[in-house]
CSV table of C-alpha atoms and ligand atoms in Angstrom, one decimal:
chain,number,residue,atom,x,y,z
A,1,MET,CA,10.6,0.4,-4.9
A,2,VAL,CA,11.4,-3.2,-4.1
A,3,LYS,CA,14.3,-3.6,-1.7
A,4,LEU,CA,15.8,-7.1,-1.7
A,5,ALA,CA,17.0,-8.7,1.5
A,6,GLU,CA,20.7,-9.4,1.5
A,7,TRP,CA,20.3,-13.1,0.7
A,8,ARG,CA,18.0,-12.4,-2.2
A,9,GLY,CA,20.4,-9.7,-3.5
A,10,LYS,CA,23.2,-12.2,-3.3
A,11,GLU,CA,21.3,-14.8,-5.4
A,12,VAL,CA,21.0,-12.1,-8.0
A,13,PHE,CA,24.8,-11.4,-7.6
A,14,ARG,CA,25.4,-15.0,-8.3
A,15,LYS,CA,23.4,-14.9,-11.5
A,16,TYR,CA,25.6,-12.1,-12.7
A,17,GLY,CA,28.9,-13.8,-11.7
A,18,ILE,CA,29.7,-11.6,-8.7
A,19,PRO,CA,31.9,-13.7,-6.3
A,20,LEU,CA,30.4,-14.4,-2.9
A,21,PRO,CA,31.2,-16.3,0.3
A,22,ARG,CA,29.5,-19.7,0.7
A,23,GLY,CA,26.3,-19.5,2.7
A,24,HIS,CA,22.7,-20.2,3.1
A,25,VAL,CA,19.5,-18.5,4.2
A,26,ALA,CA,17.7,-20.1,7.2
A,27,ARG,CA,14.5,-19.5,9.1
A,28,SER,CA,15.3,-21.4,12.4
A,29,ALA,CA,18.2,-22.0,14.7
A,30,ASN,CA,17.8,-25.7,14.1
A,31,GLU,CA,18.3,-25.1,10.4
A,32,VAL,CA,21.4,-23.0,11.0
A,33,GLU,CA,22.9,-25.7,13.2
A,34,SER,CA,22.4,-28.4,10.6
A,35,LEU,CA,23.7,-26.3,7.8
A,36,VAL,CA,26.9,-25.9,9.8
A,37,ARG,CA,27.0,-29.6,10.8
A,38,SER,CA,26.6,-30.7,7.2
A,39,GLY,CA,29.4,-28.4,6.1
A,40,GLU,CA,27.2,-26.4,3.7
A,41,VAL,CA,28.1,-23.4,5.8
A,42,PRO,CA,31.9,-23.8,6.7
A,43,LEU,CA,33.2,-22.7,10.1
A,44,PRO,CA,34.0,-20.2,11.5
A,45,CYS,CA,30.8,-18.6,10.3
A,46,VAL,CA,28.8,-15.4,10.4
A,47,VAL,CA,25.1,-15.2,11.1
A,48,LYS,CA,23.3,-12.1,9.8
A,49,ALA,CA,19.8,-10.8,10.3
A,50,GLN,CA,17.9,-10.5,7.1
A,51,VAL,CA,16.2,-7.2,7.5
A,52,LEU,CA,16.1,-4.3,5.0
A,53,ALA,CA,17.6,-1.7,7.3
A,54,GLY,CA,21.4,-1.2,7.3
A,55,GLY,CA,23.8,-0.8,10.2
A,56,ARG,CA,23.3,-4.4,11.3
A,57,GLY,CA,27.0,-4.8,12.1
A,58,LYS,CA,26.9,-2.0,14.6
A,59,GLY,CA,23.5,-2.9,15.8
A,60,GLY,CA,24.2,-6.5,17.0
A,61,ALA,CA,22.4,-8.1,14.1
A,62,VAL,CA,25.6,-9.8,12.8
A,63,LYS,CA,27.2,-12.5,15.0
A,64,PHE,CA,30.1,-14.8,14.6
A,65,ALA,CA,30.3,-18.5,15.6
A,66,ASN,CA,33.0,-21.1,15.8
A,67,SER,CA,30.9,-24.3,16.3
A,68,PRO,CA,27.5,-25.6,15.3
A,69,GLU,CA,26.3,-24.9,18.9
A,70,GLU,CA,27.5,-21.3,18.7
A,71,ALA,CA,25.9,-20.9,15.3
A,72,ARG,CA,22.7,-22.2,16.7
A,73,SER,CA,22.7,-19.7,19.6
A,74,ALA,CA,23.7,-16.8,17.4
A,75,ALA,CA,20.7,-17.6,15.2
A,76,SER,CA,18.3,-17.9,18.1
A,77,ALA,CA,19.6,-14.6,19.5
A,78,ILE,CA,18.9,-12.9,16.2
A,79,LEU,CA,15.7,-14.5,15.0
A,80,GLY,CA,12.7,-12.8,16.4
A,81,LEU,CA,14.7,-9.7,17.3
A,82,SER,CA,13.1,-6.4,16.5
A,83,PHE,CA,15.7,-4.4,14.5
A,84,LYS,CA,14.7,-0.9,13.5
A,85,ASP,CA,11.0,-1.8,13.6
A,86,GLU,CA,11.5,-5.0,11.5
A,87,THR,CA,11.1,-8.4,13.1
A,88,VAL,CA,13.9,-10.8,12.0
A,89,LYS,CA,12.4,-13.8,10.4
A,90,GLU,CA,15.4,-15.0,8.4
A,91,VAL,CA,19.1,-15.2,8.9
A,92,LEU,CA,21.9,-15.7,6.4
A,93,ALA,CA,24.6,-18.0,7.6
A,94,GLU,CA,27.9,-17.7,5.7
A,95,GLU,CA,31.5,-18.7,6.1
A,96,LYS,CA,33.5,-16.1,8.0
A,97,LEU,CA,36.4,-14.9,5.9
A,98,PRO,CA,39.6,-13.0,6.9
A,99,ILE,CA,39.1,-9.5,5.6
A,100,ALA,CA,42.3,-7.7,4.4
A,101,LYS,CA,40.5,-4.6,3.1
A,102,GLU,CA,36.9,-3.3,2.7
A,103,PHE,CA,35.7,-1.2,-0.2
A,104,TYR,CA,32.5,0.4,-1.3
A,105,LEU,CA,31.1,0.0,-4.8
A,106,SER,CA,27.7,0.8,-6.2
A,107,VAL,CA,25.7,1.8,-9.3
A,108,ALA,CA,22.8,4.1,-8.5
A,109,LEU,CA,20.4,6.1,-10.5
A,110,ASP,CA,21.1,9.8,-10.1
A,111,ARG,CA,17.7,11.5,-10.7
A,112,ALA,CA,19.3,15.0,-11.0
A,113,LEU,CA,21.8,13.9,-13.7
A,114,ARG,CA,19.2,11.6,-15.2
A,115,LEU,CA,22.0,9.0,-15.5
A,116,PRO,CA,23.3,6.0,-13.6
A,117,ILE,CA,26.4,6.8,-11.6
A,118,LEU,CA,29.2,4.5,-10.5
A,119,ILE,CA,30.4,5.2,-7.0
A,120,ALA,CA,33.6,3.8,-5.5
A,121,SER,CA,35.3,4.4,-2.2
A,122,ALA,CA,38.4,2.8,-0.6
A,123,GLN,CA,36.7,3.4,2.7
A,124,GLY,CA,34.1,0.6,2.7
A,125,GLY,CA,32.5,-1.5,5.4
A,126,VAL,CA,31.0,1.6,7.1
A,127,GLU,CA,27.9,3.4,6.1
A,128,ILE,CA,28.7,5.5,3.0
A,129,GLU,CA,26.8,8.5,4.4
A,130,GLY,CA,29.6,8.8,7.0
A,131,VAL,CA,32.5,8.8,4.5
A,132,ALA,CA,34.0,12.2,3.5
A,133,ASP,CA,33.0,13.3,0.0
A,134,SER,CA,36.7,13.6,-0.9
A,135,ALA,CA,37.0,9.9,-0.3
A,136,ILE,CA,34.2,9.0,-2.6
A,137,ASP,CA,34.6,8.8,-6.4
A,138,THR,CA,31.5,9.3,-8.6
A,139,GLN,CA,31.4,8.8,-12.3
A,140,PRO,CA,28.3,9.3,-14.5
A,141,VAL,CA,27.7,6.4,-16.8
A,142,ASP,CA,26.3,6.7,-20.3
A,143,PRO,CA,23.7,4.0,-20.3
A,144,PHE,CA,24.2,3.0,-24.0
A,145,PRO,CA,27.8,1.7,-23.8
A,146,GLY,CA,27.4,1.1,-20.1
A,147,ILE,CA,30.4,1.2,-17.8
A,148,THR,CA,33.3,1.6,-20.2
A,149,GLY,CA,36.9,0.3,-19.9
A,150,TYR,CA,38.1,3.7,-19.0
A,151,GLU,CA,35.6,4.0,-16.1
A,152,ARG,CA,36.5,0.5,-14.8
A,153,ARG,CA,40.2,1.4,-14.8
A,154,ARG,CA,39.5,4.6,-13.0
A,155,ALA,CA,37.6,2.7,-10.3
A,156,ALA,CA,40.6,0.3,-9.9
A,157,ARG,CA,42.8,3.4,-9.4
A,158,VAL,CA,40.5,4.8,-6.8
A,159,LEU,CA,40.6,1.5,-4.9
A,160,GLN,CA,44.3,1.2,-5.6
A,161,LEU,CA,43.9,-2.2,-7.1
A,162,THR,CA,46.5,-3.6,-9.6
A,163,GLY,CA,47.3,-6.9,-11.3
A,164,SER,CA,44.9,-9.7,-10.7
A,165,LEU,CA,42.8,-7.8,-8.3
A,166,ALA,CA,42.2,-5.1,-10.9
A,167,GLY,CA,41.2,-7.8,-13.3
A,168,GLU,CA,38.7,-9.2,-10.7
A,169,LEU,CA,37.3,-5.7,-10.2
A,170,ASP,CA,36.9,-5.3,-13.9
A,171,SER,CA,34.8,-8.4,-14.1
A,172,ILE,CA,32.7,-7.5,-11.0
A,173,LEU,CA,32.0,-4.1,-12.5
A,174,ARG,CA,30.8,-5.7,-15.7
A,175,GLY,CA,28.5,-8.0,-13.6
A,176,LEU,CA,27.3,-5.0,-11.6
A,177,TRP,CA,26.4,-3.1,-14.7
A,178,ASN,CA,24.7,-6.1,-16.3
A,179,LEU,CA,22.7,-6.6,-13.1
A,180,PHE,CA,21.7,-2.9,-12.9
A,181,GLN,CA,20.4,-3.0,-16.5
A,182,GLY,CA,19.0,-6.5,-16.6
A,183,GLU,CA,17.1,-6.3,-13.3
A,184,ASP,CA,15.9,-2.7,-13.8
A,185,ALA,CA,17.6,-1.7,-10.6
A,186,GLU,CA,17.8,1.8,-9.2
A,187,LEU,CA,20.5,0.8,-6.8
A,188,VAL,CA,23.0,-2.1,-6.6
A,189,GLU,CA,25.5,-1.7,-3.8
A,190,ILE,CA,28.3,-3.9,-2.5
A,191,ASN,CA,29.5,-2.8,0.9
A,192,PRO,CA,31.9,-4.2,1.8
A,193,LEU,CA,33.5,-5.5,-1.3
A,194,ALA,CA,36.3,-7.2,0.5
A,195,VAL,CA,39.8,-8.4,-0.3
A,196,VAL,CA,40.0,-12.0,1.1
A,197,GLU,CA,43.1,-14.1,0.6
A,198,GLY,CA,44.0,-12.2,-2.5
A,199,HIS,CA,40.6,-12.2,-4.1
A,200,LEU,CA,37.6,-9.8,-4.2
A,201,LEU,CA,34.3,-10.9,-2.7
A,202,ALA,CA,30.9,-9.3,-2.1
A,203,LEU,CA,30.3,-9.7,1.6
A,204,ASP,CA,27.0,-7.7,1.6
A,205,SER,CA,24.4,-6.8,-1.0
A,206,LYS,CA,21.8,-4.1,-1.4
A,207,VAL,CA,19.6,-4.3,-4.5
A,208,ILE,CA,16.6,-2.0,-5.1
A,209,VAL,CA,14.5,-2.7,-8.1
A,210,GLU,CA,12.5,0.0,-9.8
A,211,ASP,CA,8.8,-0.9,-9.1
A,212,ASP,CA,7.6,0.6,-12.4
A,213,ALA,CA,9.6,-2.3,-14.0
A,214,LEU,CA,7.9,-5.0,-11.9
A,215,PHE,CA,5.8,-6.2,-14.9
A,216,ARG,CA,9.1,-7.5,-16.3
A,217,HIS,CA,10.1,-9.2,-13.0
A,218,PRO,CA,7.1,-11.0,-11.5
A,219,GLU,CA,9.5,-12.8,-9.2
A,220,TYR,CA,10.1,-9.5,-7.3
A,221,ALA,CA,6.5,-8.5,-7.2
A,222,GLU,CA,5.8,-11.4,-4.9
A,223,ILE,CA,8.3,-10.4,-2.2
A,224,GLN,CA,6.9,-6.9,-1.7
A,225,ASP,CA,5.7,-7.9,1.8
A,226,ASP,CA,6.0,-4.7,3.8
A,227,ARG,CA,2.2,-4.2,3.7
A,228,THR,CA,0.0,-4.7,6.7
A,229,PRO,CA,-2.8,-7.3,6.4
A,230,LEU,CA,-5.3,-4.5,5.9
A,231,GLU,CA,-3.2,-2.7,3.4
A,232,GLU,CA,-3.0,-6.0,1.5
A,233,ILE,CA,-6.8,-6.3,1.4
A,234,ALA,CA,-7.0,-2.7,0.3
A,235,ARG,CA,-4.5,-3.3,-2.5
A,236,GLU,CA,-6.6,-6.2,-3.8
A,237,LYS,CA,-9.6,-4.0,-3.8
A,238,ASP,CA,-7.7,-1.2,-5.5
A,239,ILE,CA,-8.2,1.2,-2.5
A,240,ALA,CA,-5.4,3.6,-1.6
A,241,PHE,CA,-5.0,2.9,2.1
A,242,VAL,CA,-2.0,3.3,4.3
A,243,GLN,CA,-1.5,2.5,8.0
A,244,LEU,CA,0.6,4.8,10.2
A,245,ASP,CA,1.3,4.8,14.0
A,246,GLY,CA,-1.3,7.3,15.2
A,247,ASN,CA,-5.0,7.0,16.2
A,248,ILE,CA,-6.9,9.3,13.8
A,249,GLY,CA,-8.3,7.9,10.6
A,250,VAL,CA,-8.2,10.3,7.6
A,251,ILE,CA,-10.5,10.0,4.6
A,252,ALA,CA,-9.8,12.5,1.9
A,253,ASN,CA,-9.7,12.6,-1.9
A,254,GLY,CA,-6.7,13.2,-4.0
A,255,ALA,CA,-3.1,12.7,-2.8
A,256,GLY,CA,-2.6,16.5,-2.3
A,257,LEU,CA,-5.6,17.0,-0.1
A,258,THR,CA,-4.8,13.8,1.8
A,259,MET,CA,-1.2,14.8,2.6
A,260,ALA,CA,-2.3,18.4,3.5
A,261,THR,CA,-5.0,16.9,5.9
A,262,LEU,CA,-2.3,14.7,7.6
A,263,ASP,CA,-0.1,17.8,8.0
A,264,VAL,CA,-2.9,19.9,9.5
A,265,LEU,CA,-3.7,17.2,12.0
A,266,MET,CA,-0.1,16.8,13.0
A,267,GLU,CA,0.2,20.6,13.3
A,268,LEU,CA,-2.7,20.6,15.8
A,269,GLY,CA,-1.1,17.9,17.9
A,270,GLY,CA,-3.1,14.9,16.4
A,271,LYS,CA,-1.6,11.6,15.3
A,272,PRO,CA,-3.0,10.3,12.0
A,273,GLY,CA,-3.1,6.6,12.2
A,274,VAL,CA,-4.4,5.4,8.8
A,275,PHE,CA,-5.4,7.3,5.7
A,276,LEU,CA,-7.6,6.5,2.8
A,277,ASP,CA,-7.5,8.4,-0.5
A,278,LEU,CA,-10.9,8.1,-2.2
A,279,GLY,CA,-9.3,9.6,-5.3
A,280,GLY,CA,-12.0,10.5,-7.8
A,281,THR,CA,-14.5,7.9,-6.7
A,282,ASP,CA,-17.9,8.5,-5.3
A,283,ASP,CA,-19.1,5.0,-6.1
A,284,PRO,CA,-21.1,4.1,-3.0
A,285,LYS,CA,-19.9,0.5,-3.1
A,286,LYS,CA,-16.3,1.5,-3.1
A,287,VAL,CA,-16.8,4.1,-0.4
A,288,THR,CA,-18.5,1.5,1.8
A,289,GLU,CA,-15.7,-1.0,1.3
A,290,ALA,CA,-13.1,1.6,2.1
A,291,PHE,CA,-15.0,2.8,5.2
A,292,LEU,CA,-15.3,-0.7,6.5
A,293,LEU,CA,-11.5,-1.2,6.1
A,294,MET,CA,-11.0,2.0,8.0
A,295,ALA,CA,-13.2,0.7,10.8
A,296,GLN,CA,-11.0,-2.5,11.0
A,297,ALA,CA,-8.0,-0.3,11.7
A,298,LYS,CA,-9.7,0.8,14.9
A,299,PRO,CA,-9.1,4.5,14.8
A,300,ARG,CA,-10.2,6.6,17.9
A,301,ALA,CA,-11.8,9.1,15.6
A,302,VAL,CA,-12.1,9.6,11.8
A,303,PHE,CA,-11.7,12.9,10.0
A,304,LEU,CA,-13.3,13.1,6.6
A,305,ASN,CA,-12.0,15.9,4.4
A,306,ILE,CA,-13.6,15.8,1.0
A,307,PHE,CA,-13.5,18.3,-1.9
A,308,GLY,CA,-16.4,17.7,-4.2
A,309,GLY,CA,-15.3,18.2,-7.7
A,310,VAL,CA,-15.8,15.3,-9.9
A,311,THR,CA,-16.9,13.5,-6.8
A,312,ARG,CA,-20.2,14.9,-5.6
A,313,CYS,CA,-20.5,15.6,-1.9
A,314,ASP,CA,-24.0,14.2,-1.6
A,315,THR,CA,-23.1,10.9,-3.2
A,316,VAL,CA,-20.1,10.5,-0.9
A,317,ALA,CA,-22.2,11.4,2.1
A,318,LYS,CA,-24.9,8.8,1.1
A,319,GLY,CA,-22.2,6.2,0.7
A,320,LEU,CA,-20.7,7.0,4.1
A,321,VAL,CA,-24.1,6.9,5.9
A,322,GLU,CA,-24.7,3.5,4.4
A,323,ALA,CA,-21.2,2.3,5.3
A,324,MET,CA,-21.6,3.6,8.9
A,325,LYS,CA,-24.7,1.4,9.4
A,326,LYS,CA,-22.5,-1.7,8.5
A,327,VAL,CA,-19.8,-1.0,11.1
A,328,PRO,CA,-20.1,-3.5,13.9
A,329,ASP,CA,-21.1,-2.0,17.3
A,330,GLY,CA,-17.7,-2.6,18.9
A,331,GLU,CA,-15.9,-0.8,16.1
A,332,ARG,CA,-17.8,2.5,16.1
A,333,PHE,CA,-15.9,5.7,16.3
A,334,PRO,CA,-16.7,9.5,16.2
A,335,LEU,CA,-16.7,10.9,12.7
A,336,ILE,CA,-16.0,14.5,12.0
A,337,ALA,CA,-16.6,15.6,8.4
A,338,ARG,CA,-15.7,18.6,6.3
A,339,ILE,CA,-17.1,18.4,2.8
A,340,ARG,CA,-16.9,21.3,0.4
A,341,GLY,CA,-17.7,21.7,-3.2
A,342,ASN,CA,-20.2,20.2,-5.6
A,343,ASN,CA,-23.6,19.7,-3.8
A,344,GLU,CA,-22.1,20.6,-0.5
A,345,ALA,CA,-25.3,21.7,1.2
A,346,GLU,CA,-27.1,18.4,0.4
A,347,GLY,CA,-24.1,16.4,1.5
A,348,ILE,CA,-23.9,18.2,4.8
A,349,ALA,CA,-27.6,17.7,5.4
A,350,ILE,CA,-27.3,14.0,4.8
A,351,LEU,CA,-24.4,13.7,7.2
A,352,ARG,CA,-25.9,15.8,10.0
A,353,SER,CA,-29.2,13.9,9.9
A,354,ALA,CA,-27.1,10.7,10.4
A,355,GLY,CA,-25.5,12.3,13.5
A,356,VAL,CA,-22.1,13.1,12.0
A,357,THR,CA,-20.4,16.3,13.2
A,358,SER,CA,-20.1,18.3,10.0
A,359,LEU,CA,-18.1,21.5,10.1
A,360,ARG,CA,-17.2,23.9,7.3
A,361,GLU,CA,-13.8,25.2,8.2
A,362,LEU,CA,-10.6,23.1,8.0
A,363,GLU,CA,-9.1,24.3,11.2
A,364,GLU,CA,-12.2,23.9,13.4
A,365,SER,CA,-13.0,20.5,12.0
A,366,ALA,CA,-9.4,19.2,12.3
A,367,LYS,CA,-9.4,20.5,15.9
A,368,ALA,CA,-12.6,18.6,16.6
A,369,ALA,CA,-11.1,15.4,15.2
A,370,VAL,CA,-8.0,15.8,17.4
A,371,ALA,CA,-10.1,16.4,20.5
A,372,ALA,CA,-12.3,13.4,19.7
A,373,ALA,CA,-9.3,11.2,19.3
A,374,GLN,CA,-8.0,12.4,22.7
A,375,GLY,CA,-11.3,11.4,24.3
A,376,GLY,CA,-13.1,14.7,24.3
A,377,ARG,CA,-16.4,15.3,22.6
A,378,PRO,CA,-16.3,16.4,19.0
B,401,GDP,P1,25.5,-4.0,7.5
B,401,GDP,O1,26.2,-3.4,8.7
B,401,GDP,O2,24.1,-4.1,7.8
B,401,GDP,O3,25.9,-3.2,6.3
B,401,GDP,O4,26.0,-5.5,7.4
B,401,GDP,P2,27.3,-6.1,6.6
B,401,GDP,O5,26.9,-7.2,5.8
B,401,GDP,O6,28.1,-5.0,5.8
B,401,GDP,O7,28.2,-6.6,7.8
B,401,GDP,C1,28.8,-5.7,8.7
B,401,GDP,C2,30.2,-6.0,9.0
B,401,GDP,O8,30.3,-7.4,9.5
B,401,GDP,C3,31.1,-5.9,7.8
B,401,GDP,O9,31.5,-4.6,7.5
B,401,GDP,C4,32.3,-6.8,8.3
B,401,GDP,O10,33.2,-6.0,9.1
B,401,GDP,C5,31.6,-7.8,9.2
B,401,GDP,N1,31.6,-9.1,8.4
B,401,GDP,C6,30.6,-9.5,7.6
B,401,GDP,N2,30.9,-10.7,7.1
B,401,GDP,C7,32.2,-11.0,7.5
B,401,GDP,C8,33.1,-12.0,7.3
B,401,GDP,O11,32.9,-13.0,6.5
B,401,GDP,N3,34.3,-11.9,7.9
B,401,GDP,C9,34.6,-10.9,8.8
B,401,GDP,N4,35.8,-10.9,9.4
B,401,GDP,N5,33.8,-9.9,9.0
B,401,GDP,C10,32.6,-9.9,8.4
B,402,MN,MN1,27.0,-3.5,4.6
């Protein structure tokens, strides 16, 4: 899934005719100050952290300013901030508008219904998870006609909009639907959709694009930048490699065994730090590359849990022994292995002769890995 930052989502809104405040994205306090001085961002203004997490309003990541100097200091207070584990690298500076009312509006994919749903609530501006179900109106949308006139009128009634505001809502809903379809979105959310001086405006945006549709949207593929540098290298080499917070590296094959291995380590008090799914490969070159990436993540210990089916235990073991020789001295770590299945005895013999702790049972080997990561001897 590709989640767009607010300013990117708003650029998409603009393309579909959804009305917005005037504003600009910026990457430095200087830039914000000059945007305000030049009048591109009118005063008073609001400076908003461009992170993917919500709740910025409550979390101090949205600030107001009445002068170019204030805008500058708001931006320097927000840039570089760590907000829910994301570092703020960009801010959106926008005109601050007098809000008369705040609504919630979204189109989302309901996987249980297998249909898009249109969600509207007169209680916007706050996180929708905190709004009572009775205050949220949900309508399934038939994707072929899209959001119909009847559904748009019902949304207007839910938001208690009449006259020209109902007309504006009607046009926003058409835009929202066209966006949802046209961009292959799985969620398009406006919260708040605000009444400002008698008009409706989208003050915030949340757009999530379905990643299976990225081949149709190369512009979004480029902004998927939540990978670590090692994950990025792994992706280029087509290796399934994910970094977590802990200190035990996990090498397994198949998503099921990999997840189960992480669970067992957690259960025994260990903290998996990076995992690698060898999938169906026993290609020694690929195993070596994967292992060297693992070494660069600097785990305290590595637990190898392989089931030899299509992958043969002895080939994986040979690949690993070769790879271990290539790990630089400073990056060595204790390796605990459990390999079962096809050519198991040969695989274990190869690993043991290379000095790898090779145990048969899952629990004892996982315990040994946890102990090794905590500094004990495997
Ligand atoms: P979120 O908390 O991460 O969802 O960030 P939002 O973009 O929804 O902003 C949080 C809150 O800031 C909104 O609900 C508004 O109350 C306030 N806010 C944002 N833009 C404006 C503005 O132009 N004028 C005023 N008065 N308040 C704003
Ligand atoms: Mn919001």
